[in-house]
Tab-separated table of C-alpha atoms and ligand atoms in Angstrom:
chain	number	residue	atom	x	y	z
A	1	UNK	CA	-2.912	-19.818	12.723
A	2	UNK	CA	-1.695	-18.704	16.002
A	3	UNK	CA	0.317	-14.952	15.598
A	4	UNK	CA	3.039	-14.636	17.865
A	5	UNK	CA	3.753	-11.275	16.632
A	6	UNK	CA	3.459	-8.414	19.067
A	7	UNK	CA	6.388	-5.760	17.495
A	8	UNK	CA	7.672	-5.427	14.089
A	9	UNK	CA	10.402	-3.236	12.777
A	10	UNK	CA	10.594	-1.081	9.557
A	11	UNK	CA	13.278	0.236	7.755
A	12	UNK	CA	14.194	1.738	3.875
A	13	UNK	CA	17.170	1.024	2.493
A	14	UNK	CA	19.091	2.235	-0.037
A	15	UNK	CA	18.717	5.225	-2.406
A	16	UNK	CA	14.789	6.589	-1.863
A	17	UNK	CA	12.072	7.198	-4.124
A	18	UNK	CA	9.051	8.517	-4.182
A	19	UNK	CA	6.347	6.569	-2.330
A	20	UNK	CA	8.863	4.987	0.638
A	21	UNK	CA	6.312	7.267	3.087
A	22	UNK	CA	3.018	5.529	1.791
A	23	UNK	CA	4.354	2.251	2.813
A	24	UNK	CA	6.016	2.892	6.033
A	25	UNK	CA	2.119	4.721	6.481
A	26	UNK	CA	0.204	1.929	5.482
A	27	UNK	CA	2.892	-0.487	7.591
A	28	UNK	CA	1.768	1.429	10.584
A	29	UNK	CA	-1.849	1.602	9.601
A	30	UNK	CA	-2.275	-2.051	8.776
A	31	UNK	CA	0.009	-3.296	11.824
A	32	UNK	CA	-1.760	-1.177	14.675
A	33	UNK	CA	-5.396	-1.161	13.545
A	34	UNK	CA	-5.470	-4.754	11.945
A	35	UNK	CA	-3.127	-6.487	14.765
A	36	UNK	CA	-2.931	-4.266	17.248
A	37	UNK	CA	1.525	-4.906	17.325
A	38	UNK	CA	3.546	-2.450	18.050
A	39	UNK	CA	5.572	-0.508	15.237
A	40	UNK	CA	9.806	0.608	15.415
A	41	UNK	CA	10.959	2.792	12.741
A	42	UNK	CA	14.564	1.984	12.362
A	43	UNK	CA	16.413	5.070	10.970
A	44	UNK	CA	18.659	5.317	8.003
A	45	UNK	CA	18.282	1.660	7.069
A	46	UNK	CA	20.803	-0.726	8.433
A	47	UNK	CA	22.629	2.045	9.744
A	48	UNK	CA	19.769	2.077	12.531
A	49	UNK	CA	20.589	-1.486	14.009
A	50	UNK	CA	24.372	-0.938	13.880
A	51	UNK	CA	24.503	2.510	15.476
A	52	UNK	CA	22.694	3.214	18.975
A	53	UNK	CA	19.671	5.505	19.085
A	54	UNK	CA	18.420	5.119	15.648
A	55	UNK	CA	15.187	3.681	16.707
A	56	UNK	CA	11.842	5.160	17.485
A	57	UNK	CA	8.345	4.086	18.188
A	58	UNK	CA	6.450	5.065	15.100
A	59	UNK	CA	2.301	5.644	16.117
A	60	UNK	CA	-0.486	6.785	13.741
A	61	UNK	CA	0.242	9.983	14.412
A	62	UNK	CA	3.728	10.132	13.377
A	63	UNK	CA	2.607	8.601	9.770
A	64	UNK	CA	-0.777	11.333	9.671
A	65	UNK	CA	-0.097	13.454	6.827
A	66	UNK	CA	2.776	11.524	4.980
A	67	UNK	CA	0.840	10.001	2.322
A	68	UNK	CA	1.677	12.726	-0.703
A	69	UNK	CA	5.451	13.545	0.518
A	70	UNK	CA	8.571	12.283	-0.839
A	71	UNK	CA	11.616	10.889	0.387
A	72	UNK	CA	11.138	8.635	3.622
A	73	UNK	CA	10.878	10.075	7.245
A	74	UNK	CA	12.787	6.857	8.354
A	75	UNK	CA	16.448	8.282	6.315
A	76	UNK	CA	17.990	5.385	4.308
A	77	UNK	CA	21.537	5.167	3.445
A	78	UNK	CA	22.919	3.006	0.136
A	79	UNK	CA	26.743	3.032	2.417
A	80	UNK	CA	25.214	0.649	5.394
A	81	UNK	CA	25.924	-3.123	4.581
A	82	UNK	CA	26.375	-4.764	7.803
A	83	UNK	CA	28.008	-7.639	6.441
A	84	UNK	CA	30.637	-5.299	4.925
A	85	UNK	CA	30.344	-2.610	7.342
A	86	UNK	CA	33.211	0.222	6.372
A	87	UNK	CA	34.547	2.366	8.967
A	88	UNK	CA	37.357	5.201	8.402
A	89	UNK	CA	40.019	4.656	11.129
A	90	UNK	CA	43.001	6.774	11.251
A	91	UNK	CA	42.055	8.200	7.597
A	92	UNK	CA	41.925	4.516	6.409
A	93	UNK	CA	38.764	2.791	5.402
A	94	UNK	CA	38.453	-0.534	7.431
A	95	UNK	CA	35.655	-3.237	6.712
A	96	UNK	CA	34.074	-5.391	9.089
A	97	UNK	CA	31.107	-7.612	9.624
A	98	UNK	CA	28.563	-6.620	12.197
A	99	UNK	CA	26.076	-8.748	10.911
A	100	UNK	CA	25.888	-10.658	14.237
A	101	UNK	CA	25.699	-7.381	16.202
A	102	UNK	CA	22.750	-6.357	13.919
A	103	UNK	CA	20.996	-9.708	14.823
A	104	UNK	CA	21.086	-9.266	18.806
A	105	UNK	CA	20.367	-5.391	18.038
A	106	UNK	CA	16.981	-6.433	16.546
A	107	UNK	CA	16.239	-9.137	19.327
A	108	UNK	CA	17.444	-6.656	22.425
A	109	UNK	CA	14.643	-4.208	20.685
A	110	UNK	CA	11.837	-7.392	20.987
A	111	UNK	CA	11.457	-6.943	17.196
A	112	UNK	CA	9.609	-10.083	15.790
A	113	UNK	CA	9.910	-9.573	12.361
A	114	UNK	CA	11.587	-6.829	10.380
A	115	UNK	CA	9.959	-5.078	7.318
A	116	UNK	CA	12.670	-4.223	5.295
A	117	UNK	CA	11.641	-1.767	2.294
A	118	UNK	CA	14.612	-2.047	-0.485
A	119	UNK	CA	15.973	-2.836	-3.667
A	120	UNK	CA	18.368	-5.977	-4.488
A	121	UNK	CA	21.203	-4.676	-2.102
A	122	UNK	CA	18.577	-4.003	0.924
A	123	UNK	CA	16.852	-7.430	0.235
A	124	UNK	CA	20.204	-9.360	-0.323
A	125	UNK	CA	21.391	-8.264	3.190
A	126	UNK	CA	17.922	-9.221	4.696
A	127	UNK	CA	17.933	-12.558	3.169
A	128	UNK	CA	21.611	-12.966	4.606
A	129	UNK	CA	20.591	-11.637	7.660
A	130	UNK	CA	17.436	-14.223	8.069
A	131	UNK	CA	19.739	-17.191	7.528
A	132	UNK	CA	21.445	-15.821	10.847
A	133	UNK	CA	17.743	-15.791	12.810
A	134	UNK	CA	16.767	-12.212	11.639
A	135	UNK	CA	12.911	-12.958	10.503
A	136	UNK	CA	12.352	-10.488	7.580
A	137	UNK	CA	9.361	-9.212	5.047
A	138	UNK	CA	10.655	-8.040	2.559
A	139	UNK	CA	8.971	-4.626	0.470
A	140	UNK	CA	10.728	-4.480	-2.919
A	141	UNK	CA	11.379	-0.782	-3.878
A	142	UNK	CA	14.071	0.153	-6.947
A	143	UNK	CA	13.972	3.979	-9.057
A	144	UNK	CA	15.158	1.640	-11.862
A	145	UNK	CA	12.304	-0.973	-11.460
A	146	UNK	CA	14.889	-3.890	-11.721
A	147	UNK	CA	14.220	-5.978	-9.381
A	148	UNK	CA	12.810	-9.881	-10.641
A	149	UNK	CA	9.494	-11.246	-9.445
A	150	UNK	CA	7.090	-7.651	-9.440
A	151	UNK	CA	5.791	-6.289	-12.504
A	152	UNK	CA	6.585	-2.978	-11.338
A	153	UNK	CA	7.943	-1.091	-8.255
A	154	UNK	CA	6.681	2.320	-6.699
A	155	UNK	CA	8.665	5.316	-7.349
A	156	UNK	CA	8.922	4.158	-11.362
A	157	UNK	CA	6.297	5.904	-12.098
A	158	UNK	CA	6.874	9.355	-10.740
A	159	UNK	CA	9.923	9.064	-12.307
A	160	UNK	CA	8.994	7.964	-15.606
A	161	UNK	CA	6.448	11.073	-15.354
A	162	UNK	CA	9.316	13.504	-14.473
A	163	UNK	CA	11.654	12.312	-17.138
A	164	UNK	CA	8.660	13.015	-19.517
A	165	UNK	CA	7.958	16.146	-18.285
A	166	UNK	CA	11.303	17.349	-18.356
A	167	UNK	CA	11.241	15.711	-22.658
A	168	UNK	CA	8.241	18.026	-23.022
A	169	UNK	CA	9.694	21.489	-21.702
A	170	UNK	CA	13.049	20.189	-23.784
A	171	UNK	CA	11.110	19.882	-27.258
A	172	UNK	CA	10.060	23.428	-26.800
A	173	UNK	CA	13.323	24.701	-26.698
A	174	UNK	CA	15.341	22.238	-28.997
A	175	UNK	CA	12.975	23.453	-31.421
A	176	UNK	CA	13.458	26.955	-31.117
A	177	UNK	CA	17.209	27.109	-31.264
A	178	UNK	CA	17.180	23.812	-33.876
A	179	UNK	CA	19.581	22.153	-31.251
A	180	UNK	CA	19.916	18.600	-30.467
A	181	UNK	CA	19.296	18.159	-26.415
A	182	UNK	CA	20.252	15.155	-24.358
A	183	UNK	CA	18.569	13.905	-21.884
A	184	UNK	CA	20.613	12.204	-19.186
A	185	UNK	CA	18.580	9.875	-16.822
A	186	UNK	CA	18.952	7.138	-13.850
A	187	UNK	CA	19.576	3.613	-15.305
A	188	UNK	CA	22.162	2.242	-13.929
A	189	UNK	CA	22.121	-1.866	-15.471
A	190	UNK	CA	18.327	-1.620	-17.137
A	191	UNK	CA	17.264	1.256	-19.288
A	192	UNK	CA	13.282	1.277	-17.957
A	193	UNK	CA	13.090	4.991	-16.784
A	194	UNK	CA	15.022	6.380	-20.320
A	195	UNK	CA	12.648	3.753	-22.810
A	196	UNK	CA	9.893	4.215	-21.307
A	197	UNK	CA	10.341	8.005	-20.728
A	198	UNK	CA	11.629	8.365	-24.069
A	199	UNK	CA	8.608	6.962	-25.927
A	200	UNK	CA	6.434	8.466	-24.116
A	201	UNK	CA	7.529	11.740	-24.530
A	202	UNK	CA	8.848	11.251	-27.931
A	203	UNK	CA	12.566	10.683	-27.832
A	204	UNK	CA	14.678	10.624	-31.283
A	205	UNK	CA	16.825	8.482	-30.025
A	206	UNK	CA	17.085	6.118	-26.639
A	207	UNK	CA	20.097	5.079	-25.386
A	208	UNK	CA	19.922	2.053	-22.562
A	209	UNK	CA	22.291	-0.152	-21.320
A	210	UNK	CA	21.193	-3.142	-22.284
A	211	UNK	CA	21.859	-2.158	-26.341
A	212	UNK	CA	25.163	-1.000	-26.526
A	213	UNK	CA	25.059	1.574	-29.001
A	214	UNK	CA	27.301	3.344	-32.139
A	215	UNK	CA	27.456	6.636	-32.537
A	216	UNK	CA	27.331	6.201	-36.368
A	217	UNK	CA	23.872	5.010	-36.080
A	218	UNK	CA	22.897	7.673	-33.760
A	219	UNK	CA	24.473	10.420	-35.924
A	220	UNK	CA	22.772	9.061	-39.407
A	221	UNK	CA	19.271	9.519	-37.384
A	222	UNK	CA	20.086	12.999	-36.321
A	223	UNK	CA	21.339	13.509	-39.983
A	224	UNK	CA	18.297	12.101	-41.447
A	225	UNK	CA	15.939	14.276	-39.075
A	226	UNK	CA	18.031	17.665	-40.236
A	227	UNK	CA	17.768	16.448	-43.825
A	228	UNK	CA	13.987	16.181	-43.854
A	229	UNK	CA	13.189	19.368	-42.422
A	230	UNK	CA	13.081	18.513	-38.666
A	231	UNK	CA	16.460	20.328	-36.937
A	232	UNK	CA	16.409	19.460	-34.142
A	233	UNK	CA	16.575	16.293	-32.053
A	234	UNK	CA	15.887	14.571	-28.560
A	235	UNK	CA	18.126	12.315	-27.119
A	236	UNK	CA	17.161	10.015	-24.296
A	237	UNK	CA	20.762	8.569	-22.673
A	238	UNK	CA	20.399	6.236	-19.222
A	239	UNK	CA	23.220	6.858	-17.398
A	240	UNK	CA	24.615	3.155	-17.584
A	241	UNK	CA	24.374	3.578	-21.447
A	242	UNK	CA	27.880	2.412	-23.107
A	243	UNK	CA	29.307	2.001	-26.435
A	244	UNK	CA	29.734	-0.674	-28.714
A	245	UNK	CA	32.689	-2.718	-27.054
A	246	UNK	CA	33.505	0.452	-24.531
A	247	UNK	CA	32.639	1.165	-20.804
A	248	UNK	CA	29.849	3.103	-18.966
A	249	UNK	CA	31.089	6.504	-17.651
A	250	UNK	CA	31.557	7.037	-14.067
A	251	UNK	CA	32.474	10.351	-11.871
A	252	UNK	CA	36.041	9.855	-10.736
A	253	UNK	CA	35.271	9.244	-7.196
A	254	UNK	CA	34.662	6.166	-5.803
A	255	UNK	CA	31.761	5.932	-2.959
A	256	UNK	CA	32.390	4.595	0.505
A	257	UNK	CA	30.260	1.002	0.046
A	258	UNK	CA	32.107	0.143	-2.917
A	259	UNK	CA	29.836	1.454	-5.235
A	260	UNK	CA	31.296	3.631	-8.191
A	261	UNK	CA	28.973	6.505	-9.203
A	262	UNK	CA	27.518	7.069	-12.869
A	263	UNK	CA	27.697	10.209	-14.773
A	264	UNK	CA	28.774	12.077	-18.147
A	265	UNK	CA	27.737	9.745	-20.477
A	266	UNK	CA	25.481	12.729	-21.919
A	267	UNK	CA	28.159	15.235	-22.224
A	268	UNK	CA	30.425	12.237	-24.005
A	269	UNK	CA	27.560	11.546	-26.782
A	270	UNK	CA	26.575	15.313	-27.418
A	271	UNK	CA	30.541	15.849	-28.249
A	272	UNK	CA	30.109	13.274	-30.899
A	273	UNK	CA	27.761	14.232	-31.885
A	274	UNK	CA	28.746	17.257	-32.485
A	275	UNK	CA	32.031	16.231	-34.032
A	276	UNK	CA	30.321	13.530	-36.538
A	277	UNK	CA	26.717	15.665	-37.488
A	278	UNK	CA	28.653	19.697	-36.683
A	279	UNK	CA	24.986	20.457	-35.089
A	280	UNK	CA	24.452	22.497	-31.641
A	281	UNK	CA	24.172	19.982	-28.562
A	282	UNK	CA	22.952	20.879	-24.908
A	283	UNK	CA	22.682	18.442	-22.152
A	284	UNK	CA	20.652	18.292	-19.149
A	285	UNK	CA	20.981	15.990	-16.333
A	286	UNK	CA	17.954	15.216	-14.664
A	287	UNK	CA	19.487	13.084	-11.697
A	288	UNK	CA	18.013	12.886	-8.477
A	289	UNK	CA	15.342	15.147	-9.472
A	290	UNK	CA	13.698	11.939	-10.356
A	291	UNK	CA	14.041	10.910	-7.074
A	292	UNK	CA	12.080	13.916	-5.415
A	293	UNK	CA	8.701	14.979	-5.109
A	294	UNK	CA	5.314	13.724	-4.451
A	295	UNK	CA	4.331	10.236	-5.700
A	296	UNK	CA	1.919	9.972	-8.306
A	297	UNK	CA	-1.667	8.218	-7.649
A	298	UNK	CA	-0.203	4.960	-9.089
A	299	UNK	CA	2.931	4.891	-6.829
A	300	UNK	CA	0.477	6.052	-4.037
A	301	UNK	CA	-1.449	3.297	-4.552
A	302	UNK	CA	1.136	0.420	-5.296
A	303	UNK	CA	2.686	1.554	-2.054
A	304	UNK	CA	-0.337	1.545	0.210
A	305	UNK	CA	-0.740	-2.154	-1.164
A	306	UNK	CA	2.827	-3.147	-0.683
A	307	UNK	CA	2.956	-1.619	2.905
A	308	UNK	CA	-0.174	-3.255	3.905
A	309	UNK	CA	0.297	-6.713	2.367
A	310	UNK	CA	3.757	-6.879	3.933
A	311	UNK	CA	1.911	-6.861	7.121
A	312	UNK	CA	-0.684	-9.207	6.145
A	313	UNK	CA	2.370	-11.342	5.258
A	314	UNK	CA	4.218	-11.251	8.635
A	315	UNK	CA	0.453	-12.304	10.226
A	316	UNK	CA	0.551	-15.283	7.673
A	317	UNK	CA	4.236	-16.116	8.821
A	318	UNK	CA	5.314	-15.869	5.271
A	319	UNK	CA	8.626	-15.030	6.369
A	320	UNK	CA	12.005	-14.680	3.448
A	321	UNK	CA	9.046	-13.440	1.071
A	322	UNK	CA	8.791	-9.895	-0.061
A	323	UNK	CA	5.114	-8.204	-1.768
A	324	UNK	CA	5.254	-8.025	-5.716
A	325	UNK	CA	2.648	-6.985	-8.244
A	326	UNK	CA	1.324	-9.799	-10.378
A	327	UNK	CA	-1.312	-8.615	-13.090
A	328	UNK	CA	-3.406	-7.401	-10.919
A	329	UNK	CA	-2.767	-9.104	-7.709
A	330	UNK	CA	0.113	-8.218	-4.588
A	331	UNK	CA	1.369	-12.476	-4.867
A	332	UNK	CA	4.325	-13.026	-1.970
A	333	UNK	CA	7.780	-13.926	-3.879
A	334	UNK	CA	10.963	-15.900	-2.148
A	335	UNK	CA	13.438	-13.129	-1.511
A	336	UNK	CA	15.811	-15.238	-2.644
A	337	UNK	CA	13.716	-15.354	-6.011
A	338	UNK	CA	13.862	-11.919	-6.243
A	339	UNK	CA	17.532	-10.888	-6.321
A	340	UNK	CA	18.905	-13.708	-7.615
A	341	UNK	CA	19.194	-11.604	-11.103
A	342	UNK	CA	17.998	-8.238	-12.253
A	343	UNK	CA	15.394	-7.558	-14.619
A	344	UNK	CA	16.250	-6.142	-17.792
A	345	UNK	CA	14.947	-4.529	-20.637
A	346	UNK	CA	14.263	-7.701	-23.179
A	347	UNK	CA	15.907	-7.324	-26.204
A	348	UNK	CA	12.773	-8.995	-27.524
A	349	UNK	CA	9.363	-7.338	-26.759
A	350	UNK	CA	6.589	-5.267	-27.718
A	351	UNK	CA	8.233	-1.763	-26.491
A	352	UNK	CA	11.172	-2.337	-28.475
A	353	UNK	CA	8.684	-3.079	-31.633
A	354	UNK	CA	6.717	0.273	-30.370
A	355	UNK	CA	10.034	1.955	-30.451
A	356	UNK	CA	11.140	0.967	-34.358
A	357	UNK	CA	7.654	1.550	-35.317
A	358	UNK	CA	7.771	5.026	-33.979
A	359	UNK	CA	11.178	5.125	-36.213
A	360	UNK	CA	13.210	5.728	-32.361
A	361	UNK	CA	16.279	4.994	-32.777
A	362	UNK	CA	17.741	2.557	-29.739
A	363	UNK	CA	21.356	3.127	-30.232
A	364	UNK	CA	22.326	0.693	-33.415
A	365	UNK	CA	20.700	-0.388	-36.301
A	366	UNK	CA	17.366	-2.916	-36.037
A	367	UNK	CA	19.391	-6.090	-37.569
A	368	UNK	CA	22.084	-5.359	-35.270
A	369	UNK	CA	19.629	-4.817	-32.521
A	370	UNK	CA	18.101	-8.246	-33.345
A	371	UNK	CA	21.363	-9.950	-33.319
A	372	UNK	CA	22.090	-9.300	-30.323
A	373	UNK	CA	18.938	-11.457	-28.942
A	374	UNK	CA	20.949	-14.764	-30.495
A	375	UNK	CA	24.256	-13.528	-29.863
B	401	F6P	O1	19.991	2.487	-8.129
B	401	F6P	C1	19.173	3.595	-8.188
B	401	F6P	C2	19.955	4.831	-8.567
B	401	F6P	O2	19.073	5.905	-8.651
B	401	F6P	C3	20.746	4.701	-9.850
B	401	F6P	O3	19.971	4.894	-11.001
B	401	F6P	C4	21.822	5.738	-9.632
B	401	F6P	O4	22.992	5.409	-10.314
B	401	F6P	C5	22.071	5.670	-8.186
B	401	F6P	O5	20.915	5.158	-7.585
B	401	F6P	C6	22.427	7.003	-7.576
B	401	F6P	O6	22.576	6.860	-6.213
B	401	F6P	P1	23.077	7.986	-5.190
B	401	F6P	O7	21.926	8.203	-4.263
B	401	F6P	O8	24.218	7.344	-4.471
B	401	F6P	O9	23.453	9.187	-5.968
């Protein structure tokens, strides 16, 4: 097939992770040395096609080096929606749409085909922007690993590994001072990072979103633990975690973009359990440390392969697809596929059976746990 492609455009989107710089390097690997096109780095996500001078040539030598580092060297921004684009005049917050200006932005800069690296909010507004004659790859990239249609995204992992470090250095302590510690991590709608985190480095109890839990539950396990000889306990809470017929706890700002930000649940569930078990409680909030660092050789990898099958993809003119992971295999998935719903922690699977066999408790009791899957 014929490749009209001569200039492609990259940008990340939303919050980062580790791993966003192994795919913008393999993006400029693949597209230079396999095609021979021409690589833009747009800067700070949409941001970089609204405002002027966000947008650079990006050569090999600007990705040499990048492979192990964290963050992305391109900015992102979760605050840029073009399609709601909000703008503080006079001390009041005005929205428009500049989702046409975006499109003539991208064609002014000869860009063929943008790569856009994000999670359902970065890949929602380059679907909408591709029914408006954007063409767009899309890379699919989420802390929470949420997204449908890829077994797993890059940047889970080093989380999942931090979160599990930070259990480890916890146990040491809780132990000492026979104190129950919560740990508070990212999980905004799908508990991933906090079951998987928590298993692995042997949580008490796991709280996730998707089982809304009661404290009574919770405070029997911690009860049971002290009872038997063990005093002290691990808590795993996601952030999104709620109660029983109650709300998730937010800061009490609310974030230009529209998007309220999580926080306290941890501090809420260590008060009761203090109040129902009269034990010693300690929180730590990991937060965006699980954001940070280096990638590990798995995000590394799953990166590389995303960044340079994104590029294969715009050669193939498999345009409105983004790069998932499929057993073993990078497959191309609709967009449109993709963040039509998020992917949640099944109420029925083997990790929650791993979880009750390790005697974890998820928040609520097994048979309530279980009716939850009919209810
Ligand atoms: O969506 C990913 C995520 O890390 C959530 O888990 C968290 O609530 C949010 O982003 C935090 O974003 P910010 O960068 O705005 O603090």
């Amino acid at each position: 097939m014929a490749d009209a492609t001569r200039c492609i455009g990259v940008l990340t989107g939303g919050g980062d992770c580790p791993g966003l710089n192994a795919v913008i390097r393999a993006v400029v690997k693949t597209a230079i040395g396999e095609y021979g096109w021409k690589v833009l780095g747009i800067e700070d996500g949409f941001e970089g096609l609204i405002q002027p001078g966000k947008v650079r040539p990006l050569d090999l030598a600007d990705v040499r080096g990048i492979l192990p580092r964290g963050g992305t060297i391109l900015g992102t921004t979760n605050r840029a929606n073009p399609f709601r684009y909000e703008v503080e005049v006079e001390g009041e917050v005005k929205v428009f749409d500049v989702s046409d200006d975006v499109v003539r932005h991208a064609q002014i800069l000869g860009i063929d085909v943008l790569v856009v690296i994000g999670g359902d909010g970065s890949l929602s507004i380059a679907y909408d922007l591709m029914k408006k004659g954007l063409k767009v790859v899309g890379v699919p990239k989420t802390i929470d690993s949420d997204l449908q249609g890829t077994v797993i995204t890059f940047g889970f992992d080093t989380a999942v590994n931090t979160a599990m470090d930070a259990l480890d250095r916890l146990h040491t302590t809780a132990e000492s001072h026979h104190r129950v510690i919560i740990l508070e991590v990212m999980g905004r709608d799908a508990g991933w990072i906090a079951l998987k985190a928590g298993i692995a480095g042997d949580a008490d109890v796991i709280l996730i979103p998707e089982i809304p839990y009661d404290l009574d539950a919770v405070a029997q396990k911690v009860s049971r633990r002290t009872r038997s000889g063990s005093k002290y306990s691990i808590v795993v809470v996601a952030e999104g975690a709620r109660p029983v017929g109650g709300e998730a706890v937010y800061q009490a700002d609310r974030e230009i973009g529209g998007v309220r930000r999580l926080g306290g649940v941890g501090q809420l569930v260590a008060q009761q359990i203090k109040d129902r078990c009269g034990v010693d409680v300690r929180v730590t909030v990991l937060g965006h440390l699980q954001r940070g660092g280096s990638p590990t050789a798995f995000d590394r990898l799953l990166a590389s392969r995303f960044g340079s099958m994104a590029v294969h993809l715009v050669a193939e003119g498999k345009l409105g697809h983004m790069v998932a992971l499929a057993d073993e295999e990078i497959i191309a998935v609709p967009i449109a596929e993709a963040v039509a719903q998020q992917k949640f922690v099944p109420l029925e699977s083997d990790i929650l059976l791993t979880a009750f066999g390790l005697d974890i408790c998820l928040g609520n009791t097994r048979e309530a746990i279980e009716g939850m899957r009919t209810g």
